[in-house]
Each structure stands twice: as structure tokens, then as C-alpha cells.
mmCIF file of C-alpha atoms (C1' of nucleotides) in Angstrom:
data_model
loop_
_atom_site.group_PDB
_atom_site.id
_atom_site.type_symbol
_atom_site.label_atom_id
_atom_site.label_comp_id
_atom_site.label_asym_id
_atom_site.label_seq_id
_atom_site.Cartn_x
_atom_site.Cartn_y
_atom_site.Cartn_z
ATOM 1 C CA MET Y 1 71.860 111.887 98.828
ATOM 2 C CA MET Y 2 73.367 112.106 95.384
ATOM 3 C CA SER Y 3 72.089 109.959 92.539
ATOM 4 C CA SER Y 4 72.920 109.799 88.892
ATOM 5 C CA SER Y 5 71.672 108.572 85.569
ATOM 6 C CA SER Y 6 73.642 105.409 86.154
ATOM 7 C CA GLY Y 7 71.376 104.632 89.090
ATOM 8 C CA ILE Y 8 74.167 104.791 91.629
ATOM 9 C CA GLU Y 9 73.325 106.602 94.847
ATOM 10 C CA VAL Y 10 75.686 107.824 97.553
ATOM 11 C CA THR Y 11 74.267 108.816 100.938
ATOM 12 C CA LEU Y 12 75.987 110.246 103.997
ATOM 13 C CA ASN Y 13 75.216 108.000 106.975
ATOM 14 C CA ASN Y 14 76.068 110.490 109.702
ATOM 15 C CA ALA Y 15 74.339 113.434 108.073
ATOM 16 C CA ASP Y 16 72.585 114.388 111.307
ATOM 17 C CA LEU Y 17 75.913 114.956 112.984
ATOM 18 C CA TRP Y 18 77.360 116.795 110.011
ATOM 19 C CA ASN Y 19 74.344 119.055 109.806
ATOM 20 C CA LYS Y 20 74.831 120.265 113.357
ATOM 21 C CA PHE Y 21 77.951 122.070 112.182
ATOM 22 C CA ASN Y 22 76.371 124.617 109.943
ATOM 23 C CA ASN Y 23 78.046 127.724 111.175
ATOM 24 C CA PRO Y 24 80.018 126.593 109.063
ATOM 25 C CA MET Y 25 81.937 123.391 109.707
ATOM 26 C CA GLU Y 26 85.575 123.964 110.575
ATOM 27 C CA MET Y 27 88.006 121.089 110.091
ATOM 28 C CA LEU Y 28 91.383 121.041 111.766
ATOM 29 C CA VAL Y 29 94.405 120.467 109.581
ATOM 30 C CA THR Y 30 97.945 119.924 110.842
ATOM 31 C CA ARG Y 31 101.256 119.609 109.140
ATOM 32 C CA LYS Y 32 103.335 116.841 110.648
ATOM 33 C CA THR Y 33 101.039 113.837 110.976
ATOM 34 C CA GLY Y 34 97.845 115.208 109.533
ATOM 35 C CA ARG Y 35 94.568 115.443 111.425
ATOM 36 C CA LYS Y 36 91.713 112.994 111.360
ATOM 37 C CA MET Y 37 88.388 114.415 110.327
ATOM 38 C CA PHE Y 38 85.573 114.770 112.833
ATOM 39 C CA PRO Y 39 82.901 113.955 112.053
ATOM 40 C CA ILE Y 40 84.252 111.253 109.785
ATOM 41 C CA LEU Y 41 82.880 110.735 106.309
ATOM 42 C CA GLU Y 42 80.737 107.622 106.276
ATOM 43 C CA TYR Y 43 78.591 106.918 103.259
ATOM 44 C CA SER Y 44 76.277 104.239 101.953
ATOM 45 C CA VAL Y 45 76.294 103.342 98.288
ATOM 46 C CA SER Y 46 73.548 101.644 96.302
ATOM 47 C CA GLY Y 47 72.655 100.997 92.701
ATOM 48 C CA LEU Y 48 75.860 99.160 91.855
ATOM 49 C CA ASN Y 49 76.005 96.016 89.778
ATOM 50 C CA PRO Y 50 76.394 93.372 92.512
ATOM 51 C CA THR Y 51 78.837 91.277 90.539
ATOM 52 C CA ALA Y 52 80.904 93.993 88.909
ATOM 53 C CA MET Y 53 84.136 95.244 90.433
ATOM 54 C CA TYR Y 54 84.491 98.797 91.689
ATOM 55 C CA GLU Y 55 87.060 101.044 93.288
ATOM 56 C CA ILE Y 56 85.959 103.987 95.402
ATOM 57 C CA TYR Y 57 87.985 107.122 96.015
ATOM 58 C CA LEU Y 58 87.750 110.285 98.053
ATOM 59 C CA HIS Y 59 89.247 113.656 97.356
ATOM 60 C CA MET Y 60 88.836 117.240 98.473
ATOM 61 C CA GLU Y 61 87.764 119.940 96.084
ATOM 62 C CA ARG Y 62 88.272 123.677 96.470
ATOM 63 C CA MET Y 63 84.863 125.327 96.440
ATOM 64 C CA ASP Y 64 86.037 128.726 95.259
ATOM 65 C CA ASP Y 65 89.086 130.910 94.814
ATOM 66 C CA HIS Y 66 88.745 132.830 98.069
ATOM 67 C CA LYS Y 67 90.773 132.790 101.235
ATOM 68 C CA TYR Y 68 88.756 133.244 104.412
ATOM 69 C CA ARG Y 69 89.424 134.528 107.895
ATOM 70 C CA TYR Y 70 87.423 134.666 111.111
ATOM 71 C CA ARG Y 71 87.062 138.199 112.248
ATOM 72 C CA ASN Y 72 84.446 139.926 114.377
ATOM 73 C CA ASN Y 73 82.754 136.605 115.014
ATOM 74 C CA GLU Y 74 82.199 135.737 111.410
ATOM 75 C CA TRP Y 75 83.970 134.390 108.384
ATOM 76 C CA ASP Y 76 84.806 136.697 105.522
ATOM 77 C CA ASN Y 77 86.679 136.178 102.295
ATOM 78 C CA TYR Y 78 89.478 138.640 102.663
ATOM 79 C CA ALA Y 79 91.815 137.579 99.901
ATOM 80 C CA LYS Y 80 92.212 135.668 96.695
ATOM 81 C CA GLY Y 81 92.712 131.987 97.252
ATOM 82 C CA ASP Y 82 96.055 130.275 97.224
ATOM 83 C CA PRO Y 83 96.931 128.486 93.973
ATOM 84 C CA ILE Y 84 94.735 125.484 93.263
ATOM 85 C CA THR Y 85 96.910 122.394 93.234
ATOM 86 C CA PRO Y 86 96.364 119.042 91.510
ATOM 87 C CA ILE Y 87 93.759 116.847 93.178
ATOM 88 C CA GLN Y 88 94.905 113.839 95.160
ATOM 89 C CA LYS Y 89 92.434 110.960 95.126
ATOM 90 C CA VAL Y 90 92.693 108.537 98.038
ATOM 91 C CA LYS Y 91 91.548 105.022 97.313
ATOM 92 C CA HIS Y 92 89.352 103.423 99.949
ATOM 93 C CA ASN Y 93 91.139 100.818 102.085
ATOM 94 C CA SER Y 94 88.943 98.047 100.713
ATOM 95 C CA GLU Y 95 90.639 98.306 97.311
ATOM 96 C CA ALA Y 96 88.685 96.803 94.423
ATOM 97 C CA GLN Y 97 85.706 94.669 95.380
ATOM 98 C CA THR Y 98 82.296 93.712 94.069
ATOM 99 C CA GLY Y 99 79.349 96.032 94.059
ATOM 100 C CA MET Y 100 77.611 93.680 96.451
ATOM 101 C CA LEU Y 101 80.343 94.096 99.048
ATOM 102 C CA TRP Y 102 80.399 97.873 98.651
ATOM 103 C CA MET Y 103 76.654 97.998 99.140
ATOM 104 C CA ASN Y 104 76.725 95.620 102.106
ATOM 105 C CA GLY Y 105 78.614 97.747 104.536
ATOM 106 C CA PRO Y 106 79.129 101.375 105.403
ATOM 107 C CA LEU Y 107 81.629 103.187 103.225
ATOM 108 C CA SER Y 108 83.834 104.839 105.812
ATOM 109 C CA PHE Y 109 86.757 107.159 105.174
ATOM 110 C CA GLU Y 110 87.770 107.425 108.806
ATOM 111 C CA GLN Y 111 91.401 106.820 107.926
ATOM 112 C CA ILE Y 112 91.653 110.117 106.056
ATOM 113 C CA ARG Y 113 93.990 112.700 107.540
ATOM 114 C CA LEU Y 114 94.218 116.326 106.503
ATOM 115 C CA THR Y 115 97.644 117.885 106.241
ATOM 116 C CA THR Y 116 99.086 121.253 105.285
ATOM 117 C CA ASN Y 117 102.208 119.512 104.020
ATOM 118 C CA PRO Y 118 102.074 119.195 100.230
ATOM 119 C CA GLU Y 119 105.062 116.835 100.378
ATOM 120 C CA SER Y 120 103.316 114.317 102.633
ATOM 121 C CA GLU Y 121 103.647 110.823 101.231
ATOM 122 C CA GLU Y 122 101.375 109.078 103.711
ATOM 123 C CA LYS Y 123 98.801 107.090 101.790
ATOM 124 C CA ASP Y 124 95.746 108.451 103.566
ATOM 125 C CA ASN Y 125 96.916 112.035 103.946
ATOM 126 C CA ILE Y 126 95.197 114.653 101.863
ATOM 127 C CA PHE Y 127 96.878 117.994 101.339
ATOM 128 C CA ILE Y 128 94.564 120.923 101.753
ATOM 129 C CA GLN Y 129 95.131 124.623 102.271
ATOM 130 C CA SER Y 130 94.087 126.221 105.511
ATOM 131 C CA LEU Y 131 91.467 128.973 105.415
ATOM 132 C CA HIS Y 132 89.896 127.741 102.209
ATOM 133 C CA LYS Y 133 86.528 126.076 101.624
ATOM 134 C CA TRP Y 134 86.608 122.416 100.742
ATOM 135 C CA ARG Y 135 84.084 119.812 99.678
ATOM 136 C CA PRO Y 136 84.650 116.051 99.888
ATOM 137 C CA VAL Y 137 84.001 114.202 96.634
ATOM 138 C CA VAL Y 138 83.390 110.464 96.305
ATOM 139 C CA THR Y 139 84.399 108.760 93.085
ATOM 140 C CA VAL Y 140 82.938 105.385 92.148
ATOM 141 C CA ARG Y 141 84.960 103.705 89.435
ATOM 142 C CA LYS Y 142 83.727 100.567 87.738
ATOM 143 C CA LEU Y 143 86.488 98.260 86.575
ATOM 144 C CA GLU Y 144 86.087 96.859 83.072
ATOM 145 C CA ASN Y 145 88.392 94.119 81.847
ATOM 146 C CA GLY Y 146 90.331 94.155 85.085
ATOM 147 C CA GLY Y 147 90.605 97.907 85.038
ATOM 148 C CA GLU Y 148 92.433 98.243 81.747
ATOM 149 C CA ASN Y 149 89.729 100.144 79.918
ATOM 150 C CA SER Y 150 87.983 101.825 82.818
ATOM 151 C CA ASP Y 151 87.130 105.502 82.715
ATOM 152 C CA PHE Y 152 87.727 107.902 85.583
ATOM 153 C CA GLY Y 153 84.494 106.991 87.296
ATOM 154 C CA GLU Y 154 81.517 108.911 88.518
ATOM 155 C CA GLU Y 155 81.751 111.670 91.121
ATOM 156 C CA PHE Y 156 79.339 112.369 93.962
ATOM 157 C CA ARG Y 157 79.076 115.560 95.991
ATOM 158 C CA ILE Y 158 76.698 116.175 98.864
ATOM 159 C CA PRO Y 159 75.669 119.840 98.963
ATOM 160 C CA THR Y 160 75.606 120.152 102.753
ATOM 161 C CA VAL Y 161 78.983 118.482 103.236
ATOM 162 C CA TRP Y 162 81.803 121.019 103.103
ATOM 163 C CA PHE Y 163 84.093 122.783 105.545
ATOM 164 C CA ILE Y 164 86.659 125.499 106.076
ATOM 165 C CA ALA Y 165 90.105 124.188 106.922
ATOM 166 C CA VAL Y 166 91.700 125.731 110.025
ATOM 167 C CA THR Y 167 94.775 125.096 112.094
ATOM 168 C CA LYS Y 168 92.938 126.202 115.237
ATOM 169 C CA TYR Y 169 89.199 126.356 115.749
ATOM 170 C CA GLN Y 170 87.816 129.832 115.228
ATOM 171 C CA ASN Y 171 84.119 129.815 115.967
ATOM 172 C CA PRO Y 172 83.512 128.883 119.624
ATOM 173 C CA ALA Y 173 80.192 127.264 118.709
ATOM 174 C CA ASN Y 174 81.963 124.982 116.288
ATOM 175 C CA LYS Y 175 84.531 124.063 118.911
ATOM 176 C CA CYS Y 176 81.823 123.263 121.472
ATOM 177 C CA LEU Y 177 80.091 120.950 119.029
ATOM 178 C CA LYS Y 178 83.336 119.091 118.440
ATOM 179 C CA VAL Y 179 83.930 118.688 122.151
ATOM 180 C CA GLU Y 180 80.372 117.595 122.813
ATOM 181 C CA ASN Y 181 80.263 115.016 120.069
ATOM 182 C CA ASN Y 182 83.783 113.612 119.914
ATOM 183 C CA LYS Y 183 84.433 111.259 122.779
ATOM 184 C CA MET Y 184 88.166 111.724 122.413
ATOM 185 C CA ALA Y 185 87.643 115.330 123.456
ATOM 186 C CA SER Y 186 85.648 114.460 126.569
ATOM 187 C CA GLY Y 187 88.377 115.883 128.755
ATOM 188 C CA PHE Y 188 87.414 119.320 127.476
ATOM 189 C CA ARG Y 189 83.781 119.061 128.537
ATOM 190 C CA PRO Y 190 82.653 120.859 131.673
ATOM 191 C CA THR Y 191 82.737 117.503 133.438
ATOM 192 C CA GLY Y 192 86.168 116.652 132.057
ATOM 193 C CA ASN Y 193 89.478 117.050 133.756
ATOM 194 C CA HIS Y 194 91.062 119.521 131.439
ATOM 195 C CA LYS Y 195 91.008 122.723 133.412
ATOM 196 C CA ASN Y 196 91.367 125.701 131.164
ATOM 197 C CA ASN Y 197 92.240 127.952 134.073
ATOM 198 C CA LEU Y 198 95.423 126.109 134.864
ATOM 199 C CA PRO Y 199 98.233 128.615 134.580
ATOM 200 C CA THR Y 200 100.581 126.622 132.396
ATOM 201 C CA ARG Y 201 98.401 124.340 130.290
ATOM 202 C CA GLY Y 202 100.030 123.424 127.049
ATOM 203 C CA THR Y 203 103.538 124.170 128.251
ATOM 204 C CA LYS Y 204 105.979 122.144 130.222
ATOM 205 C CA ARG Y 205 105.567 122.355 133.956
ATOM 206 C CA THR Y 206 108.112 122.049 136.682
ATOM 207 C CA ALA Y 207 107.939 118.993 138.885
ATOM 208 C CA SER Y 208 106.555 121.015 141.770
ATOM 209 C CA GLU Y 209 103.786 122.346 139.569
ATOM 210 C CA THR Y 210 102.856 118.895 138.405
ATOM 211 C CA PHE Y 211 103.031 117.337 141.842
ATOM 212 C CA PRO Y 212 102.276 120.033 144.349
ATOM 213 C CA THR Y 213 102.805 119.377 147.994
ATOM 214 C CA PRO Y 214 99.509 118.270 149.519
ATOM 215 C CA PRO Y 215 98.050 120.189 152.424
ATOM 216 C CA SER Y 216 99.681 119.178 155.658
ATOM 217 C CA SER Y 217 96.433 117.776 156.976
ATOM 218 C CA THR Y 218 96.549 114.977 154.407
ATOM 219 C CA SER Y 219 98.625 112.182 155.757
ATOM 220 C CA PRO Y 220 100.127 109.942 153.132
ATOM 221 C CA PRO Y 221 99.200 106.298 153.397
ATOM 222 C CA ALA Y 222 101.359 103.832 155.181
ATOM 223 C CA LYS Y 223 101.832 101.788 152.071
ATOM 224 C CA MET Y 224 103.335 103.470 149.079
ATOM 225 C CA ASN Y 225 105.629 101.919 146.573
ATOM 226 C CA THR Y 226 109.178 103.071 146.024
ATOM 227 C CA ASN Y 227 108.045 105.606 143.473
ATOM 228 C CA GLY Y 228 105.851 107.219 146.039
ATOM 229 C CA HIS Y 229 102.879 106.102 144.033
ATOM 230 C CA PHE Y 230 99.713 104.406 144.988
ATOM 231 C CA PRO Y 231 100.337 100.676 144.483
ATOM 232 C CA ASN Y 232 99.273 99.504 141.098
ATOM 233 C CA ALA Y 233 97.850 102.815 140.124
ATOM 234 C CA HIS Y 234 98.520 103.522 136.496
ATOM 235 C CA HIS Y 235 97.322 106.746 134.996
ATOM 236 C CA PHE Y 236 96.879 109.172 137.785
ATOM 237 C CA PRO Y 237 94.805 112.214 137.048
ATOM 238 C CA ASN Y 238 96.666 115.421 137.463
ATOM 239 C CA PRO Y 239 96.880 116.053 141.208
ATOM 240 C CA ILE Y 240 96.211 119.705 140.489
ATOM 241 C CA ASN Y 241 92.691 118.655 139.763
ATOM 242 C CA PHE Y 242 92.274 116.779 143.001
ATOM 243 C CA ASP Y 243 90.066 118.064 145.697
ATOM 244 C CA PHE Y 244 92.260 117.717 148.727
ATOM 245 C CA SER Y 245 89.470 118.894 150.949
ATOM 246 C CA MET Y 246 87.976 115.450 150.444
ATOM 247 C CA THR Y 247 91.017 113.795 151.894
ATOM 248 C CA ARG Y 248 90.470 111.562 154.817
ATOM 249 C CA THR Y 249 92.992 110.539 157.420
ATOM 250 C CA ALA Y 250 93.756 106.961 158.233
ATOM 251 C CA ASN Y 251 90.990 106.488 160.773
ATOM 252 C CA GLN Y 252 88.360 107.931 158.505
ATOM 253 C CA TYR Y 253 88.219 105.352 155.798
ATOM 254 C CA ALA Y 254 85.048 103.768 157.033
ATOM 255 C CA PRO Y 255 82.335 103.256 154.442
ATOM 256 C CA ASP Y 256 80.011 105.665 156.174
ATOM 257 C CA THR Y 257 82.193 108.524 155.045
ATOM 258 C CA PHE Y 258 80.868 107.997 151.566
ATOM 259 C CA PRO Y 259 77.742 109.677 150.258
ATOM 260 C CA VAL Y 260 74.439 108.237 151.335
ATOM 261 C CA PRO Y 261 72.597 106.720 148.417
ATOM 262 C CA SER Y 262 69.339 108.235 147.437
ATOM 263 C CA SER Y 263 67.967 105.197 145.684
ATOM 264 C CA THR Y 264 65.762 102.683 147.421
ATOM 265 C CA ALA Y 265 66.759 99.954 145.009
ATOM 266 C CA SER Y 266 68.594 97.052 146.540
ATOM 267 C CA PRO Y 267 72.043 96.080 145.466
ATOM 268 C CA PRO Y 268 72.629 92.450 144.569
ATOM 269 C CA SER Y 269 73.656 90.148 147.332
ATOM 270 C CA LYS Y 270 76.285 88.298 145.373
ATOM 271 C CA MET Y 271 79.727 89.251 146.478
ATOM 272 C CA ASN Y 272 83.137 87.728 146.361
ATOM 273 C CA SER Y 273 84.595 86.337 149.537
ATOM 274 C CA ILE Y 274 88.121 87.622 149.327
ATOM 275 C CA GLY Y 275 87.527 91.341 149.274
ATOM 276 C CA HIS Y 276 89.075 92.328 145.999
ATOM 277 C CA PHE Y 277 89.667 95.915 145.115
ATOM 278 C CA PRO Y 278 89.409 97.572 141.752
ATOM 279 C CA ILE Y 279 92.551 98.689 140.086
ATOM 280 C CA ALA Y 280 92.312 102.189 138.869
ATOM 281 C CA HIS Y 281 93.592 102.010 135.375
ATOM 282 C CA HIS Y 282 91.928 104.790 133.528
ATOM 283 C CA TYR Y 283 89.769 107.289 135.260
ATOM 284 C CA PRO Y 284 86.522 108.121 133.540
ATOM 285 C CA ASN Y 285 84.717 111.351 133.853
ATOM 286 C CA GLN Y 286 82.597 111.648 136.898
ATOM 287 C CA GLU Y 287 79.605 111.883 134.619
ATOM 288 C CA ASN Y 288 79.996 108.193 134.016
ATOM 289 C CA PHE Y 289 78.540 107.329 137.353
ATOM 290 C CA ASP Y 290 76.258 108.774 139.925
ATOM 291 C CA VAL Y 291 77.805 108.678 143.349
ATOM 292 C CA THR Y 292 74.552 109.663 144.943
ATOM 293 C CA MET Y 293 73.125 106.346 143.936
ATOM 294 C CA MET Y 294 75.603 104.129 145.660
ATOM 295 C CA GLY Y 295 74.137 101.213 147.530
ATOM 296 C CA ASN Y 296 73.938 100.942 151.289
ATOM 297 C CA SER Y 297 76.798 98.516 151.361
ATOM 298 C CA HIS Y 298 78.873 100.982 149.418
ATOM 299 C CA ARG Y 299 79.965 98.054 147.360
ATOM 300 C CA TYR Y 300 77.817 98.848 144.398
ATOM 301 C CA TRP Y 301 76.796 101.761 142.357
ATOM 302 C CA MET Y 302 73.850 102.428 140.164
ATOM 303 C CA ASN Y 303 74.358 102.708 136.464
ATOM 304 C CA PRO Y 304 72.103 105.667 135.706
ATOM 305 C CA ASP Y 305 71.618 104.686 132.090
ATOM 306 C CA GLN Y 306 70.665 101.092 132.627
ATOM 307 C CA MET Y 307 69.196 101.386 136.123
ATOM 308 C CA THR Y 308 71.100 98.323 137.198
ATOM 309 C CA TRP Y 309 73.412 97.811 140.080
ATOM 310 C CA ASN Y 310 77.047 97.271 139.277
ATOM 311 C CA TYR Y 311 79.952 96.244 141.329
ATOM 312 C CA GLY Y 312 82.620 98.820 141.837
ATOM 313 C CA CYS Y 313 83.643 99.077 138.277
ATOM 314 C CA ASN Y 314 81.801 100.957 135.674
ATOM 315 C CA MET Y 315 83.445 99.912 132.472
ATOM 316 C CA GLY Y 316 85.567 96.851 132.825
ATOM 317 C CA GLN Y 317 86.816 94.088 134.968
ATOM 318 C CA GLN Y 318 90.252 94.556 136.300
ATOM 319 C CA MET Y 319 90.011 93.585 139.943
ATOM 320 C CA ALA Y 320 92.887 92.483 142.098
ATOM 321 C CA GLN Y 321 95.022 92.790 145.132
ATOM 322 C CA PRO Y 322 92.950 92.334 148.257
ATOM 323 C CA VAL Y 323 93.760 94.970 150.835
ATOM 324 C CA MET Y 324 96.244 96.513 148.513
ATOM 325 C CA ASN Y 325 95.866 99.861 150.200
ATOM 326 C CA PRO Y 326 94.607 100.871 153.588
ATOM 327 C CA TRP Y 327 92.796 103.933 152.402
ATOM 328 C CA ASN Y 328 89.929 102.310 150.720
ATOM 329 C CA MET Y 329 88.125 99.815 152.835
ATOM 330 C CA GLN Y 330 85.509 98.960 150.278
ATOM 331 C CA ASN Y 331 84.940 95.497 149.013
ATOM 332 C CA PHE Y 332 84.151 95.274 145.383
ATOM 333 C CA GLY Y 333 82.725 92.354 143.572
ATOM 334 C CA HIS Y 334 84.738 89.689 141.944
ATOM 335 C CA PRO Y 335 85.053 89.977 138.187
ATOM 336 C CA ASN Y 336 83.350 86.638 137.801
ATOM 337 C CA ASN Y 337 80.156 88.262 138.940
ATOM 338 C CA ILE Y 338 80.245 91.136 136.540
ATOM 339 C CA ASN Y 339 78.899 91.486 133.092
ATOM 340 C CA TYR Y 340 81.805 93.300 131.550
ATOM 341 C CA GLU Y 341 80.767 93.205 127.984
ATOM 342 C CA GLN Y 342 78.236 95.954 128.291
ATOM 343 C CA TYR Y 343 80.900 98.371 129.420
ATOM 344 C CA GLY Y 344 83.313 98.148 126.566
ATOM 345 C CA ASN Y 345 87.025 98.210 127.116
ATOM 346 C CA THR Y 346 87.968 95.744 129.799
ATOM 347 C CA ASN Y 347 90.926 97.843 130.773
ATOM 348 C CA ASN Y 348 88.842 100.666 132.118
ATOM 349 C CA THR Y 349 87.981 100.180 135.712
ATOM 350 C CA ILE Y 350 86.887 102.473 138.459
ATOM 351 C CA GLY Y 351 84.525 102.475 141.349
ATOM 352 C CA PRO Y 352 83.092 105.607 142.878
ATOM 353 C CA GLU Y 353 84.657 104.843 146.241
ATOM 354 C CA PHE Y 354 88.001 104.501 144.636
ATOM 355 C CA TYR Y 355 87.480 107.639 142.681
ATOM 356 C CA TYR Y 356 86.822 109.487 145.882
ATOM 357 C CA GLY Y 357 89.633 107.586 147.529
ATOM 358 C CA LEU Y 358 91.995 109.116 145.039
ATOM 359 C CA ASN Y 359 91.677 112.316 146.915
ATOM 360 C CA ASN Y 360 93.936 110.682 149.425
ATOM 361 C CA PHE Y 361 96.790 110.723 147.010
ATOM 362 C "C1'" DT E 1 102.818 150.578 110.962
ATOM 363 C "C1'" DC E 2 100.927 147.415 114.317
ATOM 364 C "C1'" DA E 3 97.032 145.142 115.991
ATOM 365 C "C1'" DC E 4 95.359 141.184 114.907
ATOM 366 C "C1'" DC E 5 95.658 136.715 112.759
ATOM 367 C "C1'" DT E 6 97.724 132.073 111.632
ATOM 368 C "C1'" DT E 7 100.856 128.307 112.305
ATOM 369 C "C1'" DC E 8 103.435 125.124 114.856
ATOM 370 C "C1'" DC E 9 104.836 122.374 118.737
ATOM 371 C "C1'" DA E 10 104.675 120.202 123.176
ATOM 372 C "C1'" DC E 11 101.328 119.110 126.466
ATOM 373 C "C1'" DA E 12 97.523 117.002 129.558
ATOM 374 C "C1'" DT E 13 93.748 114.234 129.338
ATOM 375 C "C1'" DT E 14 91.331 110.837 127.067
ATOM 376 C "C1'" DT E 15 90.053 106.049 124.843
ATOM 377 C "C1'" DG E 16 91.709 101.779 123.198
ATOM 378 C "C1'" DA E 17 94.732 97.874 122.666
ATOM 379 C "C1'" DA E 18 98.899 94.999 123.176
ATOM 380 C "C1'" DT E 19 102.124 92.856 126.027
ATOM 381 C "C1'" DA E 20 104.291 91.307 130.253
ATOM 382 C "C1'" DG E 21 103.689 88.949 134.564
ATOM 383 C "C1'" DC E 22 101.895 85.602 137.699
ATOM 384 C "C1'" DA R 1 94.974 78.937 130.875
ATOM 385 C "C1'" DG R 2 93.134 82.787 132.663
ATOM 386 C "C1'" DC R 3 93.477 86.922 134.994
ATOM 387 C "C1'" DT R 4 95.941 91.017 136.405
ATOM 388 C "C1'" DA R 5 99.290 94.718 135.794
ATOM 389 C "C1'" DT R 6 101.957 97.468 132.841
ATOM 390 C "C1'" DT R 7 103.184 99.567 128.671
ATOM 391 C "C1'" DC R 8 102.265 101.324 124.191
ATOM 392 C "C1'" DA R 9 99.613 103.939 120.783
ATOM 393 C "C1'" DA R 10 96.514 107.202 119.092
ATOM 394 C "C1'" DA R 11 93.356 111.135 119.356
ATOM 395 C "C1'" DT R 12 91.578 115.359 121.215
ATOM 396 C "C1'" DG R 13 91.829 120.990 121.989
ATOM 397 C "C1'" DT R 14 94.975 124.388 124.212
ATOM 398 C "C1'" DG R 15 98.729 127.918 125.459
ATOM 399 C "C1'" DG R 16 102.532 130.275 124.007
ATOM 400 C "C1'" DA R 17 105.964 131.691 120.790
ATOM 401 C "C1'" DA R 18 107.022 133.040 116.447
ATOM 402 C "C1'" DG R 19 105.914 134.481 112.046
ATOM 403 C "C1'" DG R 20 102.617 136.675 108.753
ATOM 404 C "C1'" DT R 21 99.510 140.357 106.857
ATOM 405 C "C1'" DG R 22 96.381 143.937 105.348
#
DNA sequence: TCACCTTCCACATTTGAATAGC
DNA sequence: AGCTATTCAAATGTGGAAGGTG
């Protein structure tokens, strides 16, 4: 928290998350489009005059005149810093508004992007120099007489909030914390589908590398569309990551080929009558469900967090196309029976049977 | 020097949302 | 009108190539 003689206080809301990165925090910066910050900067502000008008700004401030590098598992200041350039202040998206409104809600600067391009003209891009130490500064500016006679405002710095700008993460511990805490990086977790041991990750693959020929023991299904794709399947995971040893042939699709549930809880009896199947739209990490807790009917799965039975979708509702493929003989519930809201994005749908069924691809 | 470091881009894998189709 | 299916957009860290540096 930072307070002042004016009585204004600025607090970082996600300080717990920020404080995990004390080794120190590294923040990625890119040139072309700029990079969003993670964690974001989200503050609370108090002590404002509820009826007065304020603008709030953010800028980055060089902490010293050193240039740092990561060598032998630690950061050292190996050179004099690059020239210190004029400060760019980015005005918060909310523009000018009353103190009451500022104090009502979180003060988030999630739109900020860090760029190495000093010529960037994007409104929310902040130019910073890689390998230098930076500290975010919040400026609260009270508008007098419609802003005509206002001063430059009051600045707030939080001592624990600073970072070293990098174009690639240096400290592995820092990188792990980013992956663990940023859901957009979930593919890089041990349970994710990014496989670091793939030979050509990050570079363009040939078609045969991307779509290897399956083992001969895996018969393709009778029904494929003209693209050779599973009907209605959208984002297929990389087949390289598939476990073809799980593949079943056409006469092995029976429900009893699925794992036996360990739970004694009973699945709900409500079920649709037309045997709808889930459409695999986006495939979540396997950590999102526990296949060992599937119900006896194999039509349900246990949500390990909520200890409730769910129909064959873990995050959303998209259900369609009865008997759309002959590989997966499971019946999943009708969307009318499902409480989607608790799972977030309605586009994300998957059932454990279908997930396993993908190994038939 | 030259071993190591940094930067940049395309990429695969995500989440999230908008739009097209029926 | 209400779902379903498809398409679009954005956000992550990574590998490799190329350039930089003490």
C-alpha cells in the first residue's frame, strides 16, 4: 500500500500473486504487438473526493542505470544502462470519472502491453528496454476546472512491485510460476499437451509429421467426412500426442472398455431419450476431469471439485448429432438437463469417453 | 576471438467469443 | 427462437536462426 499526505491510498489487489515472483519477477516484452503483463496490475484506490473528477495513469520507471543479464543462474548488472528515454504515461481506459467510481471498482491495467518498439503508436503499448529493471507507477490526477488548471497529479509506487524486462524467460523458477498461474499457459503444464520433447516444436512441420500414419492395427471409422476428419470435430489435438495404444477397433466400443469408476456415488437418473453425443469443440486438459470416477452407466463423470455428477460435458453444453460416429457408443445427457453456467464458456465441451474415444482418430 | 547471450518470428496449444447454419 | 456447428481472435512459452557482445 502507498498512502500520501493527501489521504489517497493505492493498494495492489493481486499482491499475493505478485509476491510469488521474487526471484525476481521477469516480464516478457516483444516488439511487434507488445506483450501483456502477467500478473496484471490491479489496484484499489481510496481516499479520493467522491464527487471530484480524476484521471489515473500508469507508466514504467527505470529503477537504475544498469543493464542486467542472467548468467550462472543469477542476474548481474554487467553494463551501464541504455539511455533513459522520456516517460510515456498511459491513461486508464475509464478516462476521467468521479472519485466515487474510481473507488468503487478495481483499478485494472490489464490492457497494458510492453513493447521494445519505441515507435509503437498503440495507445496501450508502453516502450521499455529489455534487460533493465522497471517499476510501475500509478498517477492520480485530480481535475480542477475541467482539467484546465490541474497539476501533474500524485504518483504511487509499491516497493515490491518491479520487474526485469526480458524477451525470453531466463530463470526457470520464474517461468514455472508463470505457467502454473496463467491459465493461458496451461498447455505448458505437465498435464498440458505441449510436449517439449517433440523434435520440431516451434518450427513448421511437414504434413506427415503433423499427421503421422496411425499404427496399422487402428482401423479408421466407417464414417469420416470428406476431409478425412471426425464429423463435427473442430480443434483436434495434435495427433502426435495421441496414445494410439488406446485405440479400439470397431467391435470394441462397448462401454465396458472404459475405466471402472471407483466412486460409490450414484449418477443421476435423468437422461435424454435421443442419445445425443457431445461435440468435441475444445479439448481441456485431462486434469479437468477424473476418469476414474466415471459412473457405472459411463454416461456421467464426477466433477472432483464439486463432488457432483455431470453429464458428459465438463465445461459447456454443446450436444448434438445422435449416433454421429460409430466409435463412441456413449449416451450423454441432453443440454436441457445440465447446469452449464457453473462451467464457464458454453463452447467448451468434452466428456471423458469422448476424450478417450479420440484415440481412435 | 568465440562461447555465450539476446532478439525475433512462426508455431502449437490454449481460452474465449462471434457468427453462420438449421 | 433456440440450439448447434463453425470460424475468428487473442494469449501463452518454445525452438531455431541470426545477430550481438564482453
